[in-house]
Amino acid sequence: MLQNKFITCSALALLLIFQAPARAQEAPIVPEQQLENLTDVIQAETEDDHFVQELEIYKKNPININTAEQEELKLLRLLSDLQIANLISYRRLLGPFISIYELQAIPTWDVIVLRRIKPYITIASTGDIKQDFQKRFSKGQHYLLGRISQVLEKSSAYNSSTTGTQYLGSPQRLFFRYKYIFKNLLQYGLLGDKDAGEQFLKGAQRYGFDFYSFHLFARKIGAVQALAIGDFTVNLGQGLIHWQSLAFKKSVEVTGIKRQSTVLRPYNAAGEFNFHRGVGVTLSKKNWQFTIFGSLRKLNANVIIDSTHQSETVSSFLSSGYNRTLSEVADKNKVAQVAYGGNLSYNKNNWHVGLNVIAHQFSEPLQKKQEPYNLYAITGNNWINASIDYNYTYKNFHFFGEAAIDKNKDKATVNGLLVSVDPRVDVTLLYRNISPGYQAINGNAFTENVTPTNEKGLFSGLAIRPFNGWRLDVYGDVFQHPWLKFQADAPSRGMDYLAQITYTPNKEVEIYTRFRSESKQVNLSTNTMVTNGLFFLTRKNWRSQLSYKITPTISIRNRGEIVWYDTKGSEEQGFLLFTDFIYKPLLRRYAGIIRLQYFETTGYNSRIYAYENDVLYGFAIPSFAGKGFRYYLTAQLEMNAKLSLWVRLAQTSYLQKNGVGAGPDDTSKPRQTEAKLQFKWSL
């Protein structure tokens, strides 16, 4: 029955695509597919909206490509290092650009790349840095943003008459952000966040919000390339020893395999875990660059008390930031963390080499649960990692990598290659070899695992633009885990393949269809024995999406996706269809988007993720399992030149469920409705 529905719905999706008029909206600002893949990997939505904030900054203050250097172009995170190197070489050889469209003549650049970055760049003469410095504190932009959201159905955690876990606070989530920005040279601000269920102005949160964040970040002050005070992130090498900013894993962007960022970046997102709090500075002289930073924070953690030895150990850190119940409040700020380190790098025209180090000290020793897969987990009160990273560009070849070592002298390496073999063909390769014993507290490299440990693998990608408007992206990744891991009681292996065809006949149409297959060894879920054999878990999905612009005011986006999940003794299937209606009238003060969606899966393992448009600086990537409908409305209204309002109403309605959520979040109703209101006031 479900198979027939798959065939019928996929046929309808393809019919809808190929009968559509030849017009569509431009590529989305946010890399939706990468965010969807990342959410699937980490099984949680990221709260790091700094990437979206930065793109908004560059929309209002575009980067001058006649003066921008490598570090500044990296901030966009929309260009590969090979594209950046080719731009600088072209500019050095032929002089300043006269027109943005001249960029199409640069090797590895094409119309699609230009269309992607066009809103964030400009052609201008060299500015006066001294004049800019005098304006930094007076000519910037102030804004205040406030947001309130709530799930309207009442869950059991807010019902005092029920037994079980009770939340201490109200069901509203509250958020505010004040920020001052002058171009990308100076910013400072304050942020406050209260999660649903947390108290506000009473109890454990008697000072108002559960989480506060302050940052001050300045760039290009003489020899000081970057100065961070308050909350900031640190990104070193290729992420083997430390990477805190948003970073993507495997995706259709096959040239995006390299981690690229400045070492220090400001932090003012709502996530309460992955950042530093202290001071950092980057100094530059000629070809040398030196960064040093220090941080002192208190972290939420599970602490195990050993009454026999009268000692305490940390079994795990709690990264969610939730402080809704008595037990969660008891785990708040349980462990003090001191982190410090730095980077020394030498940068020439076409090559770079850097030395990185980071050390951590904890007020209580770390000791994970005694499980075989935790044999190599970090233990004790301190940890240290060091690495050397490099990159080198020769003609159309770009080599990069990092070699790292930890406190116990376990090693890890990542080495990659980006090459443009033809103006229409790009090839990527990345090999990683990370020993089972290697550990890094904030590591985030390009790996199959969430963290860089216990993995060997080879990723290869190919991007071909055979004809104008056509693009084929293909990747294959084979990997193995030499030691045990969570849900795999023996050394395991796997493979991951993807192919996507994209057709963009003009600026107004984008159609793509893709197929992905993942297969990896895991424990058999139905096993009842002490030991467990490994079996291949296979997950395949086929997605087709069409975006087109009906008029200059109205756009439509359609997607159909099918998923097959298979492991020994368990098979699941599912599909999802949605249509977005996007209304953006020119020179009007209002805009909106409506989504209508249907989904049907035979279990949670065949769940499907779908990116959703949200209020400014926000995005949602919920997963869908079971059978039901999803619809949401997001609307924007500019009240005047200074005040803008957003409202969002979203509901998931299930057809075969009596309740949504589990445990304290159970609503005992077959639907979940979220309302959100946001304002932005430019001061």
XYZ file of C-alpha atoms in Angstrom:
683
model
C 0.000 0.000 0.000
C 2.749 2.429 1.013
C 4.844 1.443 -2.027
C 1.962 2.424 -4.311
C 1.716 5.770 -2.550
C 5.463 6.271 -3.079
C 5.107 5.699 -6.816
C 2.021 7.882 -7.138
C 3.450 10.800 -5.129
C 6.872 10.687 -6.798
C 5.192 10.662 -10.223
C 3.112 13.671 -9.223
C 6.251 15.444 -7.970
C 8.075 14.855 -11.259
C 5.032 15.903 -13.278
C 4.828 19.106 -11.230
C 8.513 19.810 -11.872
C 8.579 19.306 -15.607
C 5.284 21.083 -16.315
C 6.293 24.169 -14.351
C 6.854 27.478 -16.120
C 10.480 28.331 -16.852
C 10.927 30.823 -14.059
C 11.950 30.456 -10.385
C 13.427 32.143 -7.373
C 17.188 32.539 -6.985
C 19.263 30.137 -4.912
C 18.487 30.490 -1.190
C 20.812 32.534 0.982
C 21.261 29.840 3.606
C 22.806 26.552 2.368
C 19.672 24.601 3.187
C 20.908 21.179 2.129
C 24.061 21.484 4.230
C 22.056 22.475 7.315
C 19.636 19.580 6.772
C 22.521 17.114 6.504
C 24.223 18.562 9.582
C 21.014 18.236 11.622
C 20.708 14.599 10.550
C 24.302 13.883 11.660
C 24.216 15.539 15.091
C 20.541 14.711 15.738
C 19.845 18.271 16.891
C 19.193 21.676 15.366
C 22.062 24.119 15.643
C 21.369 27.374 17.473
C 24.334 29.058 15.824
C 22.727 31.787 13.702
C 25.948 33.801 13.392
C 26.344 32.729 9.753
C 22.938 34.211 8.902
C 23.743 37.371 10.861
C 26.993 37.816 8.941
C 25.281 37.522 5.565
C 22.834 40.239 6.622
C 25.791 42.438 7.605
C 27.445 41.913 4.216
C 24.205 42.700 2.419
C 24.273 46.170 3.962
C 28.084 46.511 3.894
C 29.330 44.495 0.885
C 32.944 43.335 0.713
C 35.046 45.349 -1.720
C 36.619 42.691 -3.926
C 39.222 45.179 -5.193
C 40.795 45.350 -1.728
C 39.602 42.210 0.113
C 42.309 39.742 1.059
C 42.061 36.027 1.715
C 41.002 36.276 5.371
C 38.168 38.683 4.608
C 36.838 36.606 1.713
C 36.845 33.526 3.954
C 34.370 35.269 6.254
C 31.678 34.846 3.597
C 31.954 31.049 3.778
C 30.509 30.910 0.273
C 33.770 30.459 -1.660
C 36.329 27.667 -1.695
C 39.987 28.450 -1.027
C 40.806 27.662 -4.659
C 38.243 30.225 -5.844
C 39.650 32.805 -3.413
C 43.243 32.125 -4.506
C 42.284 32.444 -8.174
C 40.462 35.740 -7.541
C 43.504 37.270 -5.807
C 45.906 36.002 -8.504
C 43.665 37.368 -11.272
C 43.436 40.749 -9.529
C 47.185 40.854 -8.937
C 47.865 40.120 -12.620
C 45.262 42.337 -14.328
C 44.549 45.017 -11.744
C 41.304 46.140 -10.059
C 37.967 44.881 -11.330
C 35.817 47.293 -13.288
C 32.591 45.261 -13.193
C 31.274 42.456 -10.985
C 30.529 40.435 -14.131
C 34.258 40.367 -14.894
C 34.486 37.723 -12.141
C 33.115 35.116 -14.572
C 36.487 35.171 -16.339
C 38.311 33.858 -13.245
C 39.182 30.131 -13.353
C 36.811 28.005 -11.162
C 34.226 30.827 -11.213
C 30.972 30.677 -13.160
C 27.519 32.247 -13.279
C 26.254 30.116 -10.377
C 29.116 31.219 -8.096
C 28.640 34.842 -9.096
C 24.902 34.676 -8.464
C 25.530 33.194 -5.010
C 27.880 35.938 -3.781
C 26.629 38.935 -5.772
C 24.489 40.350 -2.900
C 27.528 40.471 -0.605
C 30.261 42.053 -2.764
C 30.894 45.392 -4.451
C 33.370 47.142 -6.735
C 34.894 50.221 -5.111
C 38.141 52.114 -4.764
C 40.418 51.612 -1.786
C 38.960 52.990 1.422
C 40.745 55.006 4.093
C 41.232 52.727 7.119
C 42.132 55.690 9.344
C 38.916 57.433 8.392
C 36.976 54.224 9.064
C 38.543 53.945 12.521
C 37.264 57.399 13.457
C 33.742 56.381 12.430
C 33.654 52.997 14.159
C 31.931 54.101 17.341
C 29.645 56.735 15.816
C 28.583 55.671 12.316
C 27.540 52.093 12.942
C 24.099 50.545 13.269
C 22.365 49.754 16.572
C 19.487 47.323 16.741
C 17.403 45.608 19.385
C 15.731 42.312 18.596
C 13.137 40.567 20.765
C 11.413 37.221 20.274
C 8.771 35.199 22.111
C 7.646 31.725 21.101
C 5.528 28.977 22.605
C 4.093 25.550 21.881
C 0.379 26.156 22.394
C -0.567 22.617 23.446
C 0.027 22.106 27.154
C 2.375 19.228 27.969
C 2.304 17.123 31.127
C 5.353 18.951 32.528
C 3.220 22.096 33.001
C 0.275 20.247 34.575
C 0.727 20.178 38.344
C -2.041 17.605 38.731
C -0.039 14.924 36.915
C 2.794 12.822 38.289
C 6.227 12.743 36.751
C 8.736 15.413 35.806
C 7.575 18.995 36.293
C 9.055 22.103 34.677
C 9.742 24.966 37.062
C 8.974 27.811 34.674
C 6.536 28.962 32.007
C 6.156 27.438 28.508
C 7.275 30.626 26.722
C 10.722 30.906 25.194
C 12.099 34.452 25.451
C 15.051 35.877 23.550
C 16.587 39.315 23.105
C 19.677 40.639 21.360
C 21.171 44.127 21.351
C 23.917 44.660 18.811
C 26.055 47.477 17.417
C 27.785 46.942 14.054
C 30.147 49.032 11.965
C 30.809 47.178 8.705
C 32.839 44.079 9.625
C 35.330 46.155 11.652
C 33.567 46.546 14.991
C 30.650 44.931 16.777
C 29.500 44.524 20.339
C 26.320 43.364 21.959
C 24.386 41.624 24.701
C 22.106 38.597 24.411
C 19.637 36.907 26.770
C 17.795 33.608 26.342
C 15.172 31.732 28.366
C 14.171 28.275 27.155
C 10.628 26.945 27.498
C 10.156 25.521 30.984
C 12.845 27.675 32.612
C 12.067 30.224 35.286
C 12.283 33.967 34.708
C 13.028 36.562 37.410
C 12.564 33.982 40.147
C 14.037 30.808 41.597
C 17.217 29.655 39.910
C 16.855 32.487 37.352
C 16.186 35.372 39.697
C 18.346 37.655 37.524
C 16.010 37.250 34.569
C 17.216 35.148 31.654
C 18.827 31.774 32.233
C 21.623 32.588 29.760
C 23.407 35.862 29.036
C 26.136 36.499 26.502
C 28.266 39.620 25.892
C 30.807 40.182 23.152
C 33.049 42.921 21.792
C 34.921 42.195 18.591
C 37.151 44.546 16.577
C 39.226 44.039 13.431
C 42.106 45.856 11.733
C 43.451 48.140 14.457
C 46.996 48.625 13.261
C 48.930 45.415 13.962
C 45.862 43.970 15.731
C 43.973 41.953 13.145
C 41.305 40.816 15.610
C 40.430 41.539 19.239
C 37.779 39.501 21.087
C 36.491 40.331 24.558
C 33.668 38.412 26.211
C 32.232 35.496 24.230
C 33.992 34.301 21.091
C 34.774 31.150 19.142
C 38.161 29.697 18.233
C 38.775 27.755 15.015
C 42.106 26.032 14.457
C 43.451 24.204 11.409
C 40.997 21.725 9.922
C 39.136 21.106 13.169
C 41.146 18.152 14.448
C 41.968 19.853 17.744
C 39.430 22.688 18.002
C 36.591 24.184 15.938
C 33.617 26.016 17.450
C 31.966 27.935 14.599
C 29.323 26.394 12.373
C 30.962 23.772 10.137
C 29.341 21.430 7.644
C 29.893 17.755 6.974
C 29.297 15.929 3.694
C 26.883 17.586 1.287
C 26.220 18.253 -2.363
C 28.734 21.124 -2.123
C 31.616 18.766 -2.896
C 34.146 21.627 -2.952
C 33.196 22.516 0.643
C 35.367 19.835 2.235
C 37.846 22.319 3.674
C 37.314 24.071 7.012
C 37.930 27.792 6.474
C 37.657 30.581 8.991
C 39.675 33.170 10.822
C 40.991 31.893 14.168
C 38.849 34.259 16.260
C 35.199 35.020 15.580
C 32.605 36.872 17.664
C 29.895 34.816 19.351
C 26.359 36.025 20.046
C 24.104 33.035 19.392
C 21.657 31.337 21.768
C 23.617 28.070 22.062
C 24.993 27.782 25.592
C 27.914 25.397 25.155
C 30.222 25.739 22.168
C 32.102 29.007 22.776
C 34.800 30.598 24.948
C 34.433 33.409 27.459
C 37.490 35.581 28.022
C 39.962 37.435 25.793
C 41.620 36.673 22.470
C 43.836 38.708 20.160
C 45.386 38.184 16.727
C 48.506 40.172 15.822
C 49.993 40.458 12.362
C 53.370 41.616 11.052
C 54.300 41.157 7.413
C 53.685 37.486 6.640
C 53.414 36.375 10.264
C 50.246 36.073 12.299
C 49.988 35.228 16.003
C 46.846 34.488 18.029
C 46.561 33.919 21.755
C 43.406 33.425 23.830
C 42.243 32.520 27.315
C 38.839 31.532 28.667
C 37.144 30.790 31.997
C 33.667 29.256 32.011
C 31.343 27.135 34.092
C 29.689 24.210 32.310
C 26.584 22.152 32.951
C 27.553 18.555 33.653
C 26.517 15.225 35.106
C 28.635 14.699 38.216
C 28.946 11.228 39.782
C 29.659 11.124 43.529
C 31.781 8.230 44.801
C 30.894 8.011 48.497
C 33.497 5.309 49.100
C 36.434 7.425 47.963
C 34.690 10.739 48.727
C 35.331 12.036 45.223
C 33.392 13.443 42.276
C 33.833 12.798 38.566
C 32.209 14.254 35.435
C 30.499 11.567 33.347
C 29.286 13.935 30.605
C 28.784 17.586 29.709
C 25.247 18.839 29.083
C 25.250 20.905 25.895
C 21.499 21.561 25.559
C 21.503 24.483 28.023
C 18.167 23.352 29.511
C 17.575 24.248 33.174
C 13.882 23.421 33.478
C 13.717 20.851 36.273
C 15.232 20.505 39.729
C 17.721 17.926 38.460
C 18.753 20.087 35.489
C 19.188 23.128 37.757
C 21.316 20.981 40.108
C 23.647 20.201 37.159
C 24.022 23.856 36.161
C 27.550 25.331 36.338
C 28.895 22.218 38.067
C 32.329 22.285 36.447
C 34.739 25.170 35.905
C 36.704 25.055 32.650
C 39.859 27.010 31.896
C 40.939 26.928 28.244
C 43.920 28.644 26.674
C 46.021 28.315 23.553
C 47.097 29.970 20.376
C 48.163 29.845 16.764
C 51.325 30.950 14.972
C 51.146 31.017 11.185
C 53.198 32.122 8.215
C 51.309 33.170 5.092
C 52.864 33.724 1.692
C 51.168 34.405 -1.643
C 50.180 30.826 -2.382
C 50.967 28.884 0.783
C 50.354 28.819 4.509
C 51.669 26.857 7.486
C 50.399 27.131 11.057
C 51.166 25.753 14.511
C 48.180 25.321 16.844
C 47.829 24.396 20.497
C 44.986 24.312 23.017
C 44.844 23.204 26.645
C 41.896 22.591 28.993
C 41.721 22.385 32.781
C 38.639 21.248 34.723
C 37.723 21.683 38.367
C 36.544 18.041 38.501
C 38.126 15.052 36.714
C 36.423 13.583 33.628
C 35.427 9.915 33.681
C 32.909 8.572 31.194
C 30.710 5.556 31.829
C 32.665 2.303 31.884
C 31.740 0.913 28.478
C 34.075 -0.821 25.980
C 33.554 1.917 23.377
C 34.681 4.496 25.987
C 38.048 2.796 26.501
C 39.943 5.764 24.995
C 37.701 8.548 26.345
C 39.329 11.573 27.980
C 40.010 11.143 31.700
C 41.467 13.429 34.348
C 41.458 17.146 35.076
C 43.354 18.386 32.043
C 43.801 17.813 28.330
C 45.995 19.246 25.594
C 46.116 19.041 21.792
C 48.599 20.405 19.273
C 48.720 20.392 15.484
C 50.337 21.708 12.330
C 48.118 22.777 9.440
C 49.041 23.804 5.905
C 47.720 24.759 2.497
C 49.425 25.293 -0.840
C 48.062 26.496 -4.179
C 49.819 25.596 -7.435
C 48.008 26.716 -10.562
C 44.608 24.998 -10.329
C 45.639 22.664 -7.492
C 44.963 23.469 -3.842
C 46.435 21.156 -1.189
C 45.528 21.406 2.500
C 45.644 19.401 5.686
C 46.376 19.087 9.382
C 48.372 16.671 11.557
C 47.470 16.568 15.250
C 48.521 14.905 18.500
C 46.836 14.741 21.893
C 48.013 14.467 25.493
C 48.453 10.686 25.232
C 50.442 11.039 21.986
C 47.662 9.570 19.867
C 47.653 11.032 16.363
C 45.259 12.221 13.697
C 45.668 13.544 10.155
C 43.412 15.081 7.529
C 44.706 15.830 4.020
C 42.732 17.138 1.073
C 42.958 18.349 -2.508
C 40.818 20.744 -4.554
C 41.625 20.798 -8.245
C 40.040 22.410 -11.275
C 40.925 20.022 -14.098
C 38.869 22.032 -16.581
C 36.852 25.275 -16.483
C 33.790 23.030 -16.178
C 35.152 20.254 -13.955
C 36.251 20.324 -10.291
C 37.604 17.346 -8.356
C 37.995 16.981 -4.584
C 39.733 14.376 -2.432
C 40.026 14.114 1.343
C 41.751 11.369 3.347
C 41.553 11.143 7.116
C 43.353 8.769 9.460
C 42.419 9.259 13.108
C 43.564 6.698 15.655
C 41.024 5.108 18.036
C 42.772 6.727 20.987
C 42.840 10.274 19.600
C 40.557 12.692 21.485
C 39.775 16.422 21.251
C 37.268 18.194 23.485
C 35.996 20.615 20.828
C 37.185 18.842 17.690
C 34.994 19.149 14.599
C 36.745 17.938 11.454
C 35.373 16.642 8.152
C 34.575 13.108 9.345
C 31.765 10.579 9.403
C 31.808 10.614 13.202
C 30.422 13.661 14.977
C 33.845 14.169 16.595
C 37.263 13.325 15.093
C 38.208 9.968 16.594
C 38.459 6.290 15.614
C 38.158 6.704 11.847
C 39.871 6.119 8.533
C 38.226 7.250 5.337
C 38.530 8.576 1.800
C 36.091 11.110 0.363
C 36.092 11.941 -3.356
C 33.860 14.443 -5.094
C 33.235 15.599 -8.647
C 31.429 18.718 -9.886
C 30.743 18.980 -13.625
C 29.094 21.830 -15.536
C 28.707 20.206 -18.979
C 26.396 22.855 -20.459
C 25.191 26.286 -19.479
C 22.619 25.912 -16.732
C 23.432 22.259 -15.971
C 25.467 20.923 -13.066
C 26.264 17.407 -11.844
C 27.624 16.875 -8.328
C 28.747 13.420 -7.215
C 30.569 12.172 -4.144
C 31.598 8.851 -2.654
C 32.913 8.264 0.846
C 34.257 4.980 2.219
C 35.215 4.760 5.881
C 36.015 2.384 8.707
C 36.161 2.570 12.491
C 39.061 0.446 13.837
C 37.622 0.334 17.370
C 34.179 -0.034 18.931
C 31.794 2.908 18.945
C 28.344 3.693 20.301
C 25.850 1.163 18.869
C 28.649 -0.834 17.202
C 30.172 -3.535 19.441
C 33.009 -4.347 17.038
C 35.187 -2.558 14.471
C 32.891 -1.399 11.678
C 32.847 0.130 8.218
C 30.527 1.914 5.829
C 30.044 3.884 2.641
C 28.087 6.929 1.515
C 27.269 7.987 -2.060
C 25.386 10.941 -3.521
C 24.572 12.236 -7.000
C 22.646 15.422 -7.780
C 21.684 17.039 -11.071
C 20.827 20.750 -10.983
C 19.244 22.654 -13.865
C 19.268 26.467 -13.749
C 18.229 27.720 -17.189
C 18.059 31.347 -16.039
C 18.075 33.501 -12.908
C 14.482 32.568 -12.174
C 14.490 28.769 -12.268
C 16.219 26.093 -10.229
C 15.421 22.380 -10.460
C 17.420 19.634 -8.817
C 17.035 15.931 -8.231
C 19.368 13.848 -6.098
C 19.853 10.303 -4.856
C 21.818 9.383 -1.742
C 22.712 5.990 -0.286
C 24.315 5.443 3.134
C 25.295 2.038 4.452
C 27.144 1.360 7.711
C 27.508 -1.420 10.243
C 25.636 -1.187 13.547
C 24.348 -3.479 16.275
C 21.182 -5.419 15.587
C 18.494 -3.543 17.516
C 16.446 -6.695 18.228
C 19.376 -8.578 19.765
C 18.804 -9.872 23.307
C 22.207 -11.505 23.842
C 25.083 -10.067 25.873
C 27.199 -9.656 22.759
C 25.928 -8.238 19.511
C 26.732 -8.947 15.892
C 27.082 -6.163 13.323
C 24.743 -5.736 10.383
C 24.622 -3.175 7.601
C 22.092 -0.410 8.096
C 21.169 1.073 4.727
C 19.364 4.345 4.245
C 18.514 5.669 0.792
C 16.673 8.796 -0.196
C 15.622 10.402 -3.441
C 14.692 14.082 -3.505
C 13.477 16.388 -6.273
C 12.905 20.102 -5.818
C 11.692 22.889 -8.056
C 11.803 26.616 -7.327
C 10.276 29.080 -9.758
C 9.068 32.637 -9.840
C 5.573 33.034 -11.251
C 5.687 36.843 -11.170
C 8.171 39.360 -9.748
C 6.077 39.130 -6.578
C 5.168 35.450 -6.193
C 7.429 32.404 -6.110
C 6.668 28.735 -5.560
C 8.951 25.969 -4.283
C 8.003 22.280 -4.498
C 9.797 19.280 -3.030
C 9.203 15.543 -3.047
C 11.390 13.133 -1.073
C 11.317 9.352 -0.586
C 13.294 7.397 2.040
C 14.074 3.674 2.325
C 15.584 2.321 5.556
C 16.752 -1.268 5.896
C 18.635 -3.332 8.467
C 18.309 -7.010 9.320
C 14.890 -7.556 10.850
C 13.703 -3.975 10.298
C 12.563 -2.231 7.129
C 10.962 1.195 6.945
C 9.867 3.556 4.197
C 8.575 7.067 3.987
C 7.933 10.083 1.817
C 7.332 13.817 2.110
C 5.808 16.418 -0.221
C 5.591 20.164 0.313
C 4.779 23.339 -1.575
C 5.918 26.818 -0.515
C 4.122 29.980 -1.632
C 6.481 32.953 -1.282
C 5.110 36.490 -1.525
C 7.667 39.318 -1.738
C 6.204 42.416 -3.385
C 8.674 45.035 -4.547
C 8.807 48.335 -2.672
C 6.190 47.152 -0.171
C 6.469 46.845 3.584
C 5.124 43.316 3.901
C 6.084 39.821 2.776
C 5.195 36.267 3.673
C 5.596 32.551 3.027
C 3.151 29.652 3.423
C 4.053 25.944 3.399
C 1.656 23.032 2.885
C 3.197 19.624 3.551
C 2.221 15.969 3.808
C 4.469 13.215 5.180
C 4.139 9.501 5.788
C 6.755 7.118 7.205
C 6.487 3.671 8.766
C 8.760 4.502 11.724
C 11.200 6.901 13.328
C 14.238 5.487 11.503
C 12.749 6.604 8.182
C 12.234 10.168 9.414
C 12.818 13.015 6.955
C 14.303 16.446 7.689
C 13.091 19.572 5.927
C 14.477 23.109 6.183
C 11.885 25.777 7.036
C 11.942 29.537 6.575
C 11.593 31.377 9.849
C 11.767 34.871 11.269
C 14.864 36.989 10.603
C 18.080 35.236 11.795
C 16.060 32.114 12.508
C 15.594 28.793 10.783
C 14.026 25.468 11.706
C 14.894 21.950 10.532
C 12.344 19.606 12.158
C 12.191 15.876 11.459
C 8.991 14.138 10.402
C 7.979 10.560 11.220
C 4.586 8.907 11.229
C 1.734 10.238 9.121
C 0.366 13.739 9.014
C 0.298 17.278 7.723
C 2.594 20.232 8.371
C 1.784 23.847 7.593
C 3.207 27.162 8.606
C 2.866 30.846 7.864
C 5.683 33.358 8.308
C 4.908 37.022 7.699
C 6.964 40.221 7.903
C 5.705 43.762 8.272
C 7.906 46.863 8.217
C 6.057 49.327 10.415
C 8.433 52.154 9.503
C 12.102 52.699 8.666
C 13.159 51.570 12.164
C 10.655 48.960 13.329
C 9.954 45.578 11.706
C 7.702 42.771 12.943
C 7.626 39.045 12.163
C 4.977 36.503 13.084
C 5.113 32.747 12.567
C 2.488 30.081 13.166
C 3.392 26.436 12.510
C 1.479 23.243 13.185
C 2.124 19.536 12.713
C -1.047 17.438 12.738
C -0.676 13.658 13.048
C -3.257 11.244 11.681
C -2.355 8.138 13.695
C -1.137 9.499 17.028
C -2.920 10.239 20.275
C -0.131 12.451 21.568
C 3.012 14.307 20.530
C 6.259 14.245 22.459
C 7.556 11.877 25.105
C 7.854 11.989 28.874
C 7.356 15.510 30.255
C 6.803 16.889 26.730
C 3.816 14.624 26.015
C 0.806 16.766 25.059
C -1.815 13.958 24.792
C -3.009 15.629 21.592
C -2.371 14.568 17.972
C -0.913 17.916 17.000
C 1.727 20.448 17.952
C 1.355 24.177 17.297
C 4.064 26.787 17.733
C 3.507 30.538 17.683
C 6.354 33.035 17.391
C 6.492 36.830 17.430
C 9.620 38.894 16.793
C 10.473 42.568 16.456
C 13.605 44.363 15.317
C 14.086 47.998 16.221
C 16.925 49.906 14.598
C 18.018 52.503 17.128
